[in-house]
Amino acid sequence: MTLSVFSTHRRASCSLFTAVLLLATACAHQQPEARHEEPSHTKHSHGEHHGAMPHRFENAEEWAKRFEEPERDAWQKPDEVVKALALPPDAKVADIGAGTGYFAVRLARAVPQGRVYGVDIEPDMARYLGERAKRESLSHLEAVLGEPGDAKLPEPVDVVLIVNTYHHIGDRVAYMKRLGEKLRPGGRVVIIDFREESPKGPPRQHKLSPEQVRGELEAAGYGLAHTHDFLPDQYILVFQRG
């Protein structure tokens, strides 16, 4: 999301994963979703939300003020999330819906001998993340411009992190099947999204229950391996390919 991470996003119909998997029917969020979640939940990194008006995340510098705001750390607990991933220092990780790099940068610092791919379908988000990686001397963090139906990962990875973005994906089962082809043996997919009862995130009708997410991932060939419940507003589900 940042957020820069898909109902088949038609660039034609969208006048452009931009708004990032992201974020009109006038559904204002109390907090912008983790990566590219817009205040008016519309079109995001991967597609449209139920006929809402298209939304672009072109001005990454402005969106960074929201996605990277310190107040977010209190409920998103990014350092605890990264710690829970238990990443070896040479791990290869993909952040789907990376946005401005809220998680991607932290992941890169956690795997100094590894590689991190920050994926977003909004070109300006990918541009911003690439420039941020250079500014912060994270040469092993690479921005990847994905497509609505394909993360376009350049190589298989050990862990895929999808924060506040999964509910934006259009054909989720098909997308996750394709993503599974880019997992190394024993690789994990970690999905973090908003609980239905949480006041944060998208409107309740756009949220997905953990049971629904599990059912879709199982249909895509994954099995639930672990869960974590230390986040106040979100669930954490860890899957592995069957």
Coordinates of C-alpha atoms in Angstrom, one line a residue:
M1 CA 0.0 0.0 0.0
T2 CA 3.3 1.8 1.4
L3 CA 1.5 1.5 0.2
S4 CA 2.4 1.3 -2.9
V5 CA -0.2 -3.8 -2.1
F6 CA -6.6 -6.1 -7.6
S7 CA -9.9 -6.4 -9.3
T8 CA -8.5 -6.6 -12.8
H9 CA -7.3 -3.1 -13.0
R10 CA -8.1 -1.8 -16.5
R11 CA -5.8 1.0 -17.3
A12 CA -8.2 2.1 -20.0
S13 CA -11.3 2.3 -17.8
C14 CA -9.3 3.8 -15.0
S15 CA -8.4 7.1 -17.1
L16 CA -4.6 4.1 -15.0
F17 CA -1.9 -2.0 -8.2
T18 CA -2.0 2.0 -8.2
A19 CA -3.8 3.8 -5.9
V20 CA -2.3 1.0 -4.7
L21 CA -3.9 -1.9 -4.2
L22 CA -5.1 1.0 -2.7
L23 CA -7.2 3.3 -1.9
A24 CA -15.6 6.5 -3.9
T25 CA -18.0 5.8 -2.9
A26 CA -17.2 8.3 -0.2
C27 CA -15.8 5.9 2.3
A28 CA -13.4 7.9 4.4
H29 CA -10.8 6.0 6.4
Q30 CA -9.9 7.0 9.9
Q31 CA -6.4 6.0 9.0
P32 CA -5.0 5.4 5.5
E33 CA -4.4 1.7 5.0
A34 CA -0.9 0.5 5.3
R35 CA 0.5 1.1 1.9
H36 CA -1.5 2.7 -0.7
E37 CA -4.8 3.0 1.0
E38 CA -6.5 6.1 0.0
P39 CA -8.9 7.9 2.2
S40 CA -11.7 7.3 -0.2
H41 CA -11.3 3.6 -0.9
T42 CA -11.5 3.3 -4.6
K43 CA -9.1 2.1 -7.1
H44 CA -5.8 0.7 -5.8
S45 CA -2.7 -1.1 -6.6
H46 CA -4.7 -3.8 -8.3
G47 CA -8.0 -2.7 -9.3
E48 CA -11.4 -1.1 -8.5
H49 CA -13.6 -1.4 -5.5
H50 CA -17.1 -2.3 -6.4
G51 CA -17.7 0.3 -9.1
A52 CA -16.0 3.2 -7.2
M53 CA -14.5 6.0 -9.1
P54 CA -10.8 5.5 -10.1
H55 CA -8.2 6.9 -7.8
R56 CA -4.5 7.5 -8.6
F57 CA -1.6 7.6 -6.3
E58 CA 0.7 9.7 -8.5
N59 CA 2.1 12.2 -6.1
A60 CA 4.1 9.7 -4.0
E61 CA 5.8 12.5 -1.9
E62 CA 2.4 13.7 -0.7
W63 CA 1.1 10.2 0.0
A64 CA 4.3 9.4 2.0
K65 CA 3.1 12.0 4.6
R66 CA 0.2 9.7 5.3
F67 CA 1.7 6.3 4.8
E68 CA 4.8 7.1 6.9
E69 CA 3.1 9.1 9.7
P70 CA 4.5 8.2 13.1
E71 CA 1.1 7.7 14.5
R72 CA 0.6 4.6 12.3
D73 CA 3.4 2.8 14.1
A74 CA 1.3 2.5 17.3
W75 CA -1.3 0.2 15.7
Q76 CA 0.6 -1.2 12.7
K77 CA 3.6 -2.2 14.9
P78 CA 5.9 -2.7 11.9
D79 CA 9.0 -3.7 13.9
E80 CA 7.1 -6.4 15.7
V81 CA 5.7 -7.6 12.4
V82 CA 9.1 -7.9 10.9
K83 CA 10.5 -9.6 14.0
A84 CA 7.6 -12.1 13.9
L85 CA 8.7 -13.0 10.3
A86 CA 11.9 -14.5 11.8
L87 CA 13.9 -13.7 8.6
P88 CA 17.4 -15.0 8.2
P89 CA 19.8 -12.2 7.2
D90 CA 20.1 -13.5 3.7
A91 CA 16.4 -14.0 3.0
K92 CA 14.7 -12.9 -0.2
V93 CA 11.5 -11.0 0.5
A94 CA 8.7 -9.4 -1.6
D95 CA 6.5 -6.7 -0.2
I96 CA 3.3 -6.7 -2.4
G97 CA 1.8 -3.2 -2.4
A98 CA 4.9 -1.6 -1.1
G99 CA 3.8 2.0 -1.7
T100 CA 6.4 4.4 -0.3
G101 CA 8.3 1.7 1.5
Y102 CA 6.8 1.6 5.0
F103 CA 7.5 -2.1 5.3
A104 CA 10.0 -2.6 2.4
V105 CA 12.6 -0.4 4.0
R106 CA 12.3 -2.2 7.4
L107 CA 12.5 -5.5 5.6
A108 CA 15.7 -4.5 3.8
R109 CA 17.3 -3.5 7.1
A110 CA 16.3 -6.9 8.5
V111 CA 18.0 -8.8 5.7
P112 CA 21.3 -7.0 5.1
Q113 CA 22.7 -10.0 3.1
G114 CA 19.4 -10.7 1.3
R115 CA 17.2 -9.0 -1.2
V116 CA 13.8 -7.2 -1.0
Y117 CA 11.5 -6.5 -3.8
G118 CA 9.0 -3.7 -3.2
V119 CA 6.1 -4.2 -5.7
D120 CA 3.5 -1.7 -6.7
I121 CA 1.5 -1.1 -9.9
E122 CA 1.6 2.7 -9.5
P123 CA 4.6 4.0 -11.5
D124 CA 5.1 7.0 -9.2
M125 CA 5.2 4.7 -6.1
A126 CA 7.8 2.5 -7.8
R127 CA 9.8 5.6 -8.7
Y128 CA 9.6 7.0 -5.2
L129 CA 10.6 3.7 -3.6
G130 CA 13.6 3.3 -5.9
E131 CA 14.8 6.8 -5.1
R132 CA 14.3 6.2 -1.4
A133 CA 16.3 3.0 -1.5
K134 CA 19.2 5.0 -3.0
R135 CA 18.8 7.8 -0.4
E136 CA 18.9 5.3 2.4
S137 CA 21.8 3.3 0.9
L138 CA 19.7 0.1 0.6
S139 CA 21.2 -1.3 -2.6
H140 CA 19.5 -4.6 -1.9
L141 CA 16.0 -3.1 -2.0
E142 CA 14.6 -3.0 -5.5
A143 CA 11.4 -1.3 -6.6
V144 CA 9.3 -3.5 -9.0
L145 CA 6.5 -2.1 -11.2
G146 CA 4.0 -4.9 -11.1
E147 CA 0.8 -5.5 -13.0
P148 CA -2.8 -6.0 -11.6
G149 CA -2.6 -9.8 -12.2
D150 CA 1.1 -10.4 -11.8
A151 CA 3.6 -9.1 -9.2
K152 CA 6.4 -9.5 -11.8
L153 CA 8.9 -10.7 -9.3
P154 CA 12.3 -11.2 -11.0
E155 CA 13.2 -14.3 -9.0
P156 CA 11.7 -16.7 -6.4
V157 CA 11.6 -15.4 -2.9
D158 CA 11.4 -16.9 0.6
V159 CA 8.6 -14.7 2.0
V160 CA 5.9 -12.6 0.4
L161 CA 4.3 -10.0 2.7
I162 CA 0.9 -8.5 1.8
V163 CA -0.2 -5.8 4.2
N164 CA -3.6 -4.1 3.9
T165 CA -3.7 -5.0 0.2
Y166 CA -5.1 -8.5 -0.1
H167 CA -8.7 -7.3 0.0
H168 CA -8.0 -5.1 -3.1
I169 CA -7.0 -8.0 -5.3
G170 CA -9.5 -8.9 -8.0
D171 CA -9.2 -12.6 -8.9
R172 CA -7.4 -13.5 -5.7
V173 CA -7.3 -17.3 -6.2
A174 CA -5.7 -16.9 -9.6
Y175 CA -3.3 -14.2 -8.4
M176 CA -2.1 -16.3 -5.5
K177 CA -1.7 -19.3 -7.7
R178 CA 0.6 -17.3 -9.9
L179 CA 2.4 -15.8 -7.0
G180 CA 3.1 -19.3 -5.6
E181 CA 5.2 -20.0 -8.7
K182 CA 7.6 -17.3 -7.3
L183 CA 8.0 -19.0 -3.9
R184 CA 11.2 -20.9 -3.1
P185 CA 10.8 -24.3 -1.5
G186 CA 9.3 -23.8 2.0
G187 CA 8.5 -20.2 1.2
R188 CA 5.7 -18.3 3.0
V189 CA 3.0 -15.9 2.2
V190 CA 2.1 -13.6 5.1
I191 CA -1.2 -11.7 4.8
I192 CA -2.1 -8.9 7.2
D193 CA -5.4 -7.2 6.8
F194 CA -8.1 -5.5 8.8
R195 CA -10.5 -7.3 11.0
E196 CA -14.1 -6.8 10.1
E197 CA -14.9 -5.2 13.5
S198 CA -12.0 -2.8 13.3
P199 CA -12.8 1.0 13.0
K200 CA -9.7 1.3 10.8
G201 CA -9.3 0.4 7.1
P202 CA -12.0 0.2 4.4
P203 CA -15.7 0.0 5.1
R204 CA -16.9 -3.3 6.7
Q205 CA -18.4 -4.5 3.4
H206 CA -14.9 -4.4 1.8
K207 CA -13.1 -6.3 4.6
L208 CA -12.4 -10.0 4.4
S209 CA -12.7 -12.4 7.4
P210 CA -9.7 -14.6 8.2
E211 CA -11.9 -17.6 7.3
Q212 CA -12.5 -16.2 3.8
V213 CA -8.9 -15.5 3.3
R214 CA -8.0 -19.0 4.4
G215 CA -10.5 -20.5 2.1
E216 CA -9.2 -18.6 -0.9
L217 CA -5.6 -19.5 -0.1
E218 CA -6.5 -23.1 0.2
A219 CA -8.2 -23.0 -3.1
A220 CA -4.9 -21.6 -4.5
G221 CA -2.9 -24.5 -3.1
Y222 CA -1.7 -23.1 0.2
G223 CA -2.1 -24.3 3.8
L224 CA -2.3 -22.2 6.9
A225 CA 0.9 -22.6 8.9
H226 CA 0.7 -20.0 11.6
T227 CA -1.3 -17.0 12.9
H228 CA -0.4 -14.1 15.1
D229 CA -2.8 -11.9 17.1
F230 CA -0.6 -9.1 18.5
L231 CA -2.0 -6.4 16.2
P232 CA -5.0 -4.5 17.6
D233 CA -6.9 -4.0 14.3
Q234 CA -5.5 -6.7 12.0
Y235 CA -5.1 -10.4 11.7
I236 CA -1.8 -12.0 10.6
L237 CA -2.1 -15.3 8.6
V238 CA 1.0 -17.2 7.5
F239 CA 0.6 -19.7 4.6
Q240 CA 2.8 -22.2 2.8
R241 CA 2.3 -23.9 -0.5
G242 CA 0.9 -27.4 -0.1

